[in-house]
XYZ file of C-alpha atoms in Angstrom:
673
model
C -16.074 16.018 21.509
C -13.360 16.758 19.123
C -10.933 19.540 18.345
C -12.575 20.230 14.948
C -16.018 20.669 13.517
C -17.933 17.509 12.726
C -17.328 16.377 9.141
C -20.078 14.662 7.089
C -19.170 11.298 5.490
C -20.266 12.226 1.993
C -17.261 12.021 -0.471
C -16.865 12.359 -4.204
C -14.927 9.645 -6.008
C -16.123 10.661 -9.496
C -14.477 13.263 -11.708
C -17.715 14.861 -12.851
C -21.112 15.707 -11.591
C -24.198 16.820 -13.538
C -23.205 20.540 -13.216
C -19.463 20.294 -13.932
C -19.522 17.572 -16.535
C -20.077 19.707 -19.596
C -17.727 22.609 -18.940
C -14.936 20.378 -17.285
C -15.207 17.743 -20.142
C -15.028 20.470 -22.781
C -12.120 22.053 -21.118
C -10.176 18.798 -21.202
C -11.136 18.088 -24.830
C -10.079 21.494 -26.020
C -6.689 20.901 -24.571
C -6.325 18.728 -27.683
C -4.870 20.937 -30.470
C -7.143 19.693 -33.233
C -10.359 20.373 -31.243
C -9.090 23.902 -30.364
C -8.281 24.482 -33.975
C -11.595 23.682 -35.226
C -13.186 25.816 -32.548
C -11.211 28.789 -33.816
C -12.133 27.779 -37.377
C -15.834 27.699 -36.390
C -15.464 31.280 -35.087
C -13.753 32.370 -38.386
C -16.543 30.767 -40.416
C -19.150 32.921 -38.722
C -17.494 36.065 -40.066
C -19.178 36.696 -43.583
C -16.182 38.817 -44.906
C -13.850 35.888 -44.786
C -15.803 32.719 -44.800
C -15.960 30.602 -47.861
C -17.925 27.768 -46.266
C -20.995 27.447 -44.184
C -20.313 27.439 -40.463
C -22.381 24.260 -39.900
C -19.942 22.212 -42.107
C -17.507 22.577 -39.201
C -19.962 22.624 -36.339
C -21.434 19.175 -37.136
C -18.208 17.145 -37.312
C -16.812 19.054 -34.124
C -20.032 18.176 -32.222
C -19.758 14.538 -33.313
C -16.104 14.362 -32.201
C -16.849 16.077 -28.853
C -19.933 13.965 -28.258
C -18.354 10.634 -28.849
C -15.379 11.459 -26.574
C -17.743 12.897 -23.885
C -19.875 9.786 -23.902
C -16.785 7.637 -23.461
C -15.347 9.762 -20.603
C -18.786 9.685 -18.873
C -19.016 5.819 -19.125
C -15.454 5.514 -17.794
C -16.310 7.788 -14.842
C -19.493 6.058 -14.025
C -17.808 2.623 -14.054
C -15.019 4.014 -11.857
C -17.545 5.436 -9.448
C -19.544 2.349 -9.181
C -16.533 0.158 -8.486
C -15.763 2.043 -5.287
C -19.334 2.854 -4.156
C -20.608 0.755 -1.128
C -24.085 0.117 0.166
C -25.068 1.154 3.697
C -25.252 -1.389 6.355
C -28.264 -1.978 8.630
C -29.154 -3.721 11.797
C -32.485 -4.314 13.583
C -31.425 -2.413 16.731
C -29.379 0.314 15.394
C -30.900 2.780 12.995
C -30.221 1.989 9.349
C -28.554 4.882 7.604
C -26.634 5.610 4.528
C -22.855 6.225 4.572
C -23.237 9.903 3.633
C -25.304 10.598 6.667
C -22.723 9.287 9.123
C -21.301 12.008 11.357
C -18.142 12.269 13.576
C -19.010 11.079 16.990
C -21.742 8.615 15.880
C -21.709 5.111 17.338
C -22.165 2.488 14.623
C -22.411 -1.180 14.367
C -20.792 -3.172 11.517
C -21.440 -6.840 10.548
C -19.114 -9.445 8.998
C -18.110 -8.823 5.459
C -19.073 -5.199 5.667
C -16.823 -2.375 4.557
C -15.866 0.275 7.206
C -17.614 3.489 6.137
C -15.379 5.858 8.076
C -12.312 5.967 10.419
C -13.803 4.642 13.689
C -12.471 3.911 17.217
C -13.139 0.182 17.990
C -15.186 0.126 21.248
C -16.261 -3.631 21.426
C -16.905 -6.691 19.136
C -18.387 -10.116 19.259
C -14.936 -11.829 19.571
C -13.136 -12.502 22.866
C -11.254 -9.466 24.137
C -13.143 -7.332 21.637
C -10.967 -8.419 18.661
C -11.776 -7.431 15.198
C -10.337 -9.001 12.035
C -10.129 -6.767 9.021
C -8.853 -7.114 5.415
C -6.890 -4.028 4.212
C -6.569 -4.973 0.487
C -8.348 -1.614 -0.455
C -5.612 0.345 1.478
C -2.347 -1.488 0.960
C -3.178 -4.441 -1.364
C -2.429 -7.042 1.253
C -4.974 -9.850 1.648
C -3.793 -11.438 4.821
C -6.017 -10.533 7.759
C -5.065 -7.967 10.347
C -6.578 -7.707 13.783
C -7.537 -4.782 15.854
C -8.207 -4.815 19.634
C -10.465 -2.506 21.653
C -9.308 -0.972 24.931
C -9.934 -3.292 27.902
C -12.307 -0.678 29.538
C -14.519 -0.241 26.522
C -14.536 -3.979 25.903
C -15.777 -4.483 29.524
C -18.397 -1.795 29.690
C -19.581 -1.210 26.147
C -21.204 -4.432 25.045
C -24.908 -3.583 25.496
C -26.785 -1.139 23.326
C -27.853 0.884 26.329
C -24.225 1.248 27.476
C -23.338 2.350 23.974
C -26.077 4.920 23.973
C -24.804 6.433 27.329
C -21.235 6.563 26.227
C -19.748 9.968 26.968
C -16.128 9.585 26.445
C -13.910 12.504 25.226
C -11.420 11.732 22.413
C -8.632 14.035 21.764
C -6.564 13.043 18.637
C -4.235 14.165 15.855
C -5.517 16.238 12.977
C -6.728 14.345 9.792
C -3.697 13.176 7.832
C -2.709 10.564 5.283
C -0.505 8.221 7.507
C -2.343 4.914 7.245
C -0.143 3.176 9.892
C -0.088 5.954 12.427
C -2.561 7.326 14.809
C -2.113 9.411 18.122
C -4.958 10.007 20.450
C -6.247 9.778 24.040
C -9.709 8.624 25.307
C -10.918 10.374 28.499
C -13.557 8.496 30.294
C -14.600 7.680 33.807
C -11.964 9.961 35.234
C -9.132 8.205 33.554
C -7.074 8.544 30.293
C -6.326 5.841 27.963
C -3.784 5.971 25.043
C -5.117 5.291 21.496
C -2.943 4.104 18.573
C -3.532 2.634 15.115
C -4.273 -0.817 16.619
C -7.539 0.654 18.043
C -8.732 2.284 14.812
C -10.614 0.804 11.905
C -9.883 2.795 8.711
C -12.412 3.425 5.971
C -12.001 0.990 3.153
C -11.150 -2.019 5.294
C -13.411 -5.022 5.255
C -14.695 -6.954 8.324
C -13.620 -10.571 8.361
C -14.132 -13.514 10.809
C -15.982 -11.077 13.191
C -19.749 -11.278 13.531
C -20.192 -7.634 14.473
C -18.300 -4.722 16.168
C -19.161 -1.309 17.655
C -17.170 1.876 16.932
C -17.264 5.582 17.226
C -16.632 7.728 14.182
C -13.289 9.598 14.472
C -12.857 10.902 10.948
C -15.481 11.001 8.156
C -15.773 11.932 4.585
C -12.751 13.899 3.172
C -10.959 13.688 6.571
C -10.579 9.909 6.451
C -7.031 8.604 5.795
C -7.977 6.891 2.632
C -9.314 10.016 1.196
C -6.285 12.032 2.378
C -4.237 9.603 0.387
C -6.368 10.068 -2.707
C -4.828 12.630 -5.014
C -6.862 14.996 -7.118
C -8.566 13.423 -10.038
C -6.834 14.584 -13.059
C -7.066 14.115 -16.736
C -4.249 11.670 -17.784
C -2.518 11.907 -21.223
C -0.601 9.203 -22.938
C 2.406 9.500 -25.210
C 0.120 8.905 -28.184
C -2.040 11.938 -27.179
C 1.134 14.096 -26.865
C 2.370 12.764 -30.210
C -0.866 13.580 -31.831
C -0.937 17.138 -30.444
C 2.671 17.559 -31.694
C 1.614 16.339 -35.128
C -1.410 18.626 -35.133
C 0.739 21.642 -34.112
C 3.224 20.833 -36.940
C 0.247 20.652 -39.495
C -1.170 23.904 -38.250
C 2.186 25.585 -38.666
C 2.410 24.231 -42.205
C -1.244 25.449 -42.791
C -0.411 28.953 -41.481
C 2.700 29.202 -43.583
C 0.869 27.960 -46.708
C -2.120 30.291 -46.161
C 0.313 33.172 -45.542
C 2.218 32.365 -48.845
C -1.095 32.348 -50.712
C -2.235 35.617 -49.070
C 1.057 37.267 -49.939
C 0.638 36.083 -53.556
C -2.980 37.462 -53.644
C -1.767 40.812 -52.342
C 0.812 40.991 -55.024
C -1.690 40.063 -57.625
C -3.954 42.824 -56.387
C -1.163 45.365 -56.491
C -0.383 44.296 -60.153
C -3.782 43.846 -61.596
C -6.185 45.068 -59.100
C -9.792 44.940 -60.225
C -9.024 45.453 -63.947
C -10.771 42.302 -64.774
C -14.486 43.185 -64.887
C -15.548 39.727 -63.894
C -13.601 39.781 -60.568
C -14.762 43.199 -59.571
C -16.730 42.987 -56.214
C -17.657 46.669 -56.051
C -15.386 47.219 -53.009
C -12.398 49.470 -53.238
C -10.233 47.886 -50.514
C -6.518 48.217 -50.343
C -4.554 45.100 -51.651
C -3.048 44.638 -48.102
C -6.474 44.509 -46.524
C -7.717 42.117 -49.288
C -4.663 39.965 -48.617
C -5.324 39.857 -44.848
C -8.976 38.692 -45.387
C -7.868 36.066 -47.872
C -5.346 34.734 -45.352
C -8.183 33.657 -43.035
C -10.189 32.528 -46.102
C -7.391 30.156 -47.000
C -7.208 28.861 -43.447
C -10.882 27.982 -43.763
C -10.551 26.396 -47.207
C -7.467 24.297 -46.338
C -9.001 23.113 -42.846
C -9.078 19.477 -44.109
C -5.240 19.309 -43.623
C -6.051 18.972 -39.881
C -7.348 15.506 -39.259
C -10.208 16.011 -36.754
C -11.490 12.403 -37.186
C -8.077 11.083 -35.942
C -9.067 11.510 -32.283
C -12.316 9.615 -32.780
C -10.481 6.833 -34.488
C -8.001 6.614 -31.640
C -10.792 6.610 -29.044
C -12.625 3.812 -30.786
C -9.485 1.788 -31.066
C -8.913 2.198 -27.273
C -12.524 1.239 -26.519
C -12.023 -1.883 -28.609
C -8.584 -2.651 -27.074
C -10.133 -2.584 -23.522
C -12.441 -5.392 -24.520
C -9.653 -7.369 -26.052
C -7.683 -6.997 -22.750
C -10.747 -8.305 -20.782
C -11.025 -11.251 -23.163
C -7.330 -12.161 -23.350
C -7.129 -15.832 -22.213
C -3.442 -15.569 -21.640
C -4.179 -12.960 -18.891
C -6.681 -15.154 -17.214
C -5.689 -16.659 -13.711
C -7.572 -19.927 -13.483
C -6.706 -20.664 -9.890
C -8.753 -17.758 -8.657
C -11.049 -17.390 -11.703
C -9.753 -13.884 -12.227
C -9.560 -12.203 -15.688
C -7.757 -9.085 -16.572
C -9.958 -5.904 -16.138
C -9.402 -2.664 -18.015
C -10.792 -0.020 -15.702
C -10.180 2.847 -18.031
C -9.990 3.191 -21.727
C -7.563 6.146 -21.716
C -4.173 4.427 -20.965
C -4.243 1.162 -22.863
C -1.229 1.945 -25.206
C 0.896 2.951 -22.306
C 1.207 -0.783 -21.448
C 3.504 -1.182 -24.427
C 5.635 1.893 -23.536
C 6.835 0.974 -19.965
C 10.438 1.875 -19.289
C 10.637 1.341 -15.549
C 9.125 -1.101 -13.084
C 9.321 -0.388 -9.464
C 8.347 -3.453 -7.334
C 8.269 -4.492 -3.710
C 9.748 -7.984 -3.001
C 7.615 -9.484 -0.172
C 4.222 -10.669 -1.563
C 4.965 -9.408 -4.989
C 7.998 -11.299 -6.138
C 7.518 -13.861 -3.326
C 4.557 -15.893 -2.178
C 4.434 -14.196 1.208
C 4.132 -17.715 2.779
C 6.794 -17.932 5.478
C 8.268 -21.163 6.508
C 10.703 -21.611 9.443
C 13.764 -23.332 8.057
C 16.816 -22.951 10.259
C 17.935 -21.492 13.498
C 21.005 -20.719 15.536
C 20.775 -21.185 19.359
C 23.737 -20.326 21.622
C 26.028 -20.383 18.622
C 24.911 -23.802 17.421
C 23.196 -24.006 14.091
C 20.165 -26.377 13.458
C 18.155 -27.037 10.449
C 18.600 -28.582 6.977
C 22.252 -28.268 6.956
C 24.933 -30.386 5.316
C 26.897 -33.173 7.189
C 29.293 -31.883 9.944
C 32.507 -30.451 8.594
C 35.847 -29.583 10.319
C 34.732 -31.081 13.599
C 31.567 -29.102 13.966
C 28.512 -30.607 15.468
C 25.939 -29.344 13.037
C 22.746 -31.412 13.173
C 20.362 -32.172 10.257
C 16.610 -32.281 10.994
C 13.642 -31.800 8.761
C 9.846 -32.336 8.976
C 6.806 -33.029 6.744
C 3.337 -31.806 7.223
C 0.423 -34.243 7.324
C -3.116 -33.354 6.228
C -4.165 -32.743 9.855
C -1.559 -30.061 10.369
C 0.764 -31.999 12.643
C 4.512 -32.245 12.081
C 6.686 -35.247 12.086
C 10.412 -34.834 12.941
C 12.777 -37.329 11.272
C 15.641 -36.318 13.594
C 14.671 -35.992 17.261
C 18.057 -34.399 18.376
C 16.585 -30.957 19.048
C 13.469 -32.326 20.791
C 15.661 -34.553 22.983
C 17.732 -31.505 23.821
C 14.525 -29.608 24.907
C 13.305 -32.536 26.950
C 16.502 -33.095 28.769
C 16.674 -29.461 29.872
C 20.472 -29.460 29.783
C 20.611 -26.380 27.632
C 18.400 -23.540 29.105
C 19.092 -21.321 26.193
C 17.081 -23.714 23.872
C 14.091 -23.261 26.275
C 14.457 -19.493 26.341
C 14.811 -19.384 22.542
C 11.474 -21.189 21.823
C 9.860 -19.479 24.851
C 10.717 -16.148 23.459
C 9.208 -17.041 20.028
C 5.959 -18.121 21.843
C 5.658 -14.881 23.919
C 7.266 -12.013 21.919
C 4.670 -11.355 19.178
C 1.302 -9.858 18.425
C -0.359 -12.973 17.087
C -3.862 -13.855 18.149
C -5.093 -17.478 18.766
C -8.478 -18.689 17.625
C -9.923 -22.099 18.487
C -12.545 -23.570 16.060
C -13.639 -27.102 15.658
C -11.299 -28.113 18.425
C -8.170 -26.846 16.445
C -5.962 -23.948 17.331
C -5.507 -21.488 14.632
C -3.215 -18.367 14.628
C -4.100 -14.983 13.031
C -0.988 -12.978 12.325
C -0.714 -9.463 10.949
C 2.714 -10.442 9.720
C 3.483 -13.797 8.071
C 6.931 -13.761 9.666
C 5.373 -13.772 13.129
C 2.986 -16.538 12.227
C 5.830 -18.744 10.958
C 7.820 -18.103 14.231
C 4.899 -18.766 16.571
C 4.067 -21.961 14.594
C 7.727 -23.081 14.876
C 7.603 -22.631 18.715
C 4.400 -24.636 18.754
C 6.053 -27.520 16.826
C 8.836 -27.615 19.339
C 6.519 -27.824 22.323
C 6.032 -24.230 23.243
C 2.339 -23.522 22.319
C 0.831 -20.066 22.388
C -2.772 -20.563 23.546
C -4.459 -17.239 24.084
C -3.966 -13.666 25.225
C -5.973 -10.885 26.909
C -5.247 -7.237 27.248
C -2.769 -7.804 29.956
C -1.854 -11.622 30.025
C -0.606 -14.317 27.669
C -1.012 -18.069 28.150
C 1.446 -20.560 26.917
C 1.802 -24.319 27.126
C 5.488 -25.199 27.879
C 6.008 -28.880 26.953
C 2.532 -29.601 28.174
C 2.543 -27.381 31.239
C 0.201 -24.385 30.929
C 1.268 -21.089 32.312
C -0.091 -17.517 32.296
C 2.246 -14.482 32.270
C 1.379 -10.920 33.005
C 2.284 -8.670 30.014
C 3.502 -5.454 31.543
C 4.418 -3.617 28.289
C 4.632 -4.319 24.587
C 7.294 -2.164 22.663
C 5.873 -2.110 19.213
C 7.764 -2.773 16.022
C 8.049 -0.194 13.303
C 10.214 0.373 10.293
C 12.590 2.615 12.140
C 13.003 0.465 15.232
C 13.331 -2.792 13.316
C 12.638 -4.724 16.394
C 9.855 -5.520 19.008
C 9.986 -6.317 22.634
C 7.612 -7.531 25.313
C 8.105 -7.114 29.159
C 6.454 -9.931 31.146
C 6.319 -10.836 34.830
C 6.940 -14.510 35.490
C 5.216 -16.648 38.176
C 8.236 -16.171 40.370
C 7.786 -12.388 40.235
C 10.921 -11.704 38.192
C 10.593 -9.354 35.280
C 12.087 -10.059 31.948
C 12.400 -8.262 28.646
C 12.267 -10.406 25.416
C 13.213 -8.825 22.154
C 13.492 -9.902 18.490
C 14.642 -7.844 15.537
C 17.128 -7.249 12.827
C 20.826 -7.958 13.545
C 21.833 -4.418 12.691
C 19.833 -2.912 15.539
C 20.220 -5.883 18.005
C 24.032 -6.056 17.918
C 24.126 -2.385 18.892
C 22.261 -3.038 22.099
C 23.959 -6.259 23.301
C 25.738 -6.525 26.623
C 29.472 -6.112 26.021
C 30.066 -9.604 27.496
C 27.282 -11.316 25.474
C 28.413 -14.915 24.584
C 28.362 -16.466 21.185
C 28.210 -13.223 19.475
C 30.641 -14.040 16.647
C 29.217 -17.549 16.128
C 25.835 -16.113 15.711
C 27.033 -13.520 13.297
C 28.588 -16.229 11.326
C 25.364 -18.232 11.236
C 23.530 -15.015 9.978
C 25.880 -14.705 7.077
C 25.250 -18.443 6.107
C 21.474 -17.972 6.305
C 21.640 -14.788 4.315
C 23.645 -16.457 1.609
C 20.837 -19.001 1.316
C 18.260 -16.134 0.788
C 16.632 -16.730 4.137
C 15.109 -13.918 6.260
C 16.852 -13.634 9.531
C 16.028 -12.193 13.012
C 18.070 -12.067 16.174
C 16.554 -13.043 19.617
C 17.699 -11.694 22.952
C 16.563 -10.969 26.466
C 17.455 -9.221 29.723
C 16.416 -9.306 33.403
C 14.916 -6.208 34.846
C 14.721 -5.341 38.539
C 11.399 -4.174 40.116
C 12.759 -0.779 41.023
C 14.167 -0.230 37.473
C 10.805 -1.254 35.882
C 8.710 1.125 38.119
C 10.836 4.099 37.285
C 10.741 3.268 33.555
C 6.951 2.397 33.521
C 6.186 5.927 34.828
C 8.064 7.381 31.814
C 6.293 4.895 29.589
C 2.820 5.872 30.723
C 3.609 9.493 30.319
C 4.875 8.933 26.813
C 1.868 6.838 25.889
C -0.500 9.695 26.819
C 1.420 12.402 25.127
C -0.880 14.267 22.718
C 2.046 15.576 20.462
C 5.315 13.848 19.280
C 4.140 10.632 20.975
C 6.279 8.331 18.695
C 9.420 10.254 19.450
C 8.748 10.115 23.197
C 7.908 6.423 23.119
C 11.059 5.654 21.080
C 13.161 7.488 23.638
C 11.697 5.618 26.485
C 12.132 2.286 24.615
C 15.813 2.975 24.167
C 16.248 3.317 27.946
C 15.058 -0.273 28.572
C 16.319 -2.053 25.433
C 19.969 -2.163 26.385
C 22.547 -4.639 27.712
C 20.642 -7.461 26.042
C 21.833 -11.062 26.201
C 21.927 -12.698 22.774
C 20.115 -16.025 22.463
C 20.385 -16.879 18.790
C 18.775 -16.254 15.336
C 15.931 -17.533 13.177
C 15.996 -18.124 9.495
C 12.646 -18.136 7.499
C 12.179 -18.986 3.780
C 9.842 -16.962 1.571
C 9.658 -18.675 -1.754
C 9.513 -16.916 -5.092
C 6.238 -16.895 -6.960
C 5.992 -19.196 -9.948
C 7.518 -17.806 -13.108
C 9.262 -14.807 -11.452
C 12.728 -15.456 -12.865
C 11.396 -16.113 -16.404
C 9.245 -12.856 -16.261
C 12.043 -10.685 -15.031
C 14.413 -12.132 -17.616
C 11.939 -11.360 -20.530
C 11.325 -7.901 -19.164
C 15.100 -7.216 -19.021
C 15.335 -8.377 -22.644
C 12.690 -5.822 -23.559
C 15.030 -3.142 -22.155
C 12.728 -2.440 -19.162
C 14.617 -1.330 -16.143
C 13.520 -2.967 -12.919
C 13.911 -1.782 -9.369
C 13.059 -4.042 -6.342
C 12.693 -2.724 -2.769
C 13.643 -5.003 0.095
C 14.456 -4.653 3.744
C 16.646 -7.743 3.866
C 20.285 -8.067 4.690
C 22.751 -7.041 1.918
C 23.731 -10.654 1.340
C 20.100 -11.918 1.411
C 18.997 -9.267 -1.124
C 21.985 -9.927 -3.385
C 21.288 -13.748 -3.456
C 17.606 -13.198 -4.010
C 18.489 -10.837 -6.871
C 20.472 -13.757 -8.522
C 17.720 -16.314 -7.858
C 15.081 -14.173 -9.569
C 17.398 -13.262 -12.468
C 17.306 -9.619 -11.527
C 21.160 -9.864 -11.168
C 23.410 -11.715 -13.504
C 27.073 -12.567 -13.492
C 27.607 -9.581 -15.769
C 25.864 -7.189 -13.527
C 28.058 -4.617 -11.731
C 26.930 -4.390 -8.141
C 27.368 -1.002 -6.300
C 27.037 -0.774 -2.585
C 26.401 2.273 -0.472
C 30.094 3.110 -0.082
C 30.632 2.737 -3.809
C 27.739 5.037 -4.675
C 29.104 7.714 -2.260
C 32.536 7.511 -3.881
C 30.939 7.890 -7.443
C 28.973 10.943 -6.132
C 32.145 12.439 -4.741
C 34.209 11.875 -7.917
C 31.396 13.210 -10.100
C 30.976 16.323 -7.947
């Protein structure tokens, strides 16, 4: 049961339908000045008193122009609609149905490689712990797999078809909205309430991967789905060429009107001077000279109509149509590695490609390869990694590794491994233990090999680094996580996961160790971690110095920290946490407030540095675009130093570039105001 009426799953992705095509397309075409001019001209030619040409001499060319453009627009719309349409999925047990017939509250089964037809609540799947791997490229363009996990209670009791048929849970959730990464809801079932968030929801447009099948209940359908809420109204797009042609036609029409008016005035003057004194010009009508001049004005408009180039629009449309094929055939735009060619999905905007003035780009995954590699780290103030030889008496150590074909790593320098084995520095153990336990990565074992599925490449790199140093993340359930620590397998109770988001810039996990002690482990950006450190946290300045060094080398950095929590403190905090988790309104604000109460007085362990290499040809491409006077903006969440050095490495910044920081911009605004 929901707080709104059930919504059908039928949606419209096309601009036209059989009823609206003719009026809507004609309305769009008559926005063009020439088409509207010839429509007015056709009306004038139907008036016998002023017409000097037959009306069909204008009707036939106008119908030809409108028809050619209408056919092109219809083909574009059909191609666009077919590119997003999906076939319905079927299964021998569940009733096969079309997407448009799915209703809110229905229980559906999806198979591997199927597109999700609506926003659904994940109930169970074929994977352990009811995991479900999805590809969200249709939503956010990212091709790396993300995983969703069902509630433990639905995973346990909703595996069989009979149990799914008897499912009578009550879902109370937010109203339909366009926030793809947010969801707030509560499932009431079996006299208990369970919080629902975005990790439990499969959105329409996602594609099932690495999961044989899953079961879900439809939450939002049709126009209420998040992907449709993000879809703007389909509108007719105009290019600068269209606007220029309209301006030219307006100018020609003004000249035509002035010319016709001049000729009409001349005719009126002639009538006043000579009148019908010439017998061969007498038409047997005794109209006034002014009236005759008025009628002749419209007659001249008709006679001189060839000044307005109606065929210009058809020529431009044909050129665009041909250009779209040249784009598709362009070998220089063919990507051989993935056998992908350029694809012109519309023939309306081709010439805009040569009129781009600004480019707004993300950095990660766009300018960079989005393949993260753990490079360096700082533990208890001591830096490790591919560093230079010790200088000024420091004891920096150089180590590196190469990857073999079987995925194993060989360390040329065993210093750090020996430190871990000796156990002389417990901070090193806590450092890599934190990397192995504080994350949302899922482990998958296939063919005897352990593979990690990470929603974020950063997390995958950090967990892999911990694995290389002997702290191997093995598996997790809803409430536990299993880790092999230097060959000794241990399972920890996960009491709470404090999620990462763009505002918090950190994530934490609270676990109970075998001894019964409770600890909070946290990782995040230095700007938020340093605000929450214990006043007497050691090695703070040394770690900050290491962060600056890593940032200057264009590495992505994170700070790691922890704190001990007493049983009494946790019990009090956990009550607030559960209340905030079940809040039906302003849940995020309530959770953030609760998180702040526990994430304080943290003990700093160190920092990590990850490399994300630029994609091939990025510096050259940006340099050429800059020479073409195209302004480029790149969005990044890195530290200021990291962002600045990456700007130089990709040639977005040069030695002649004036760099303005936040303080400078505020001063400029103050001076200008």
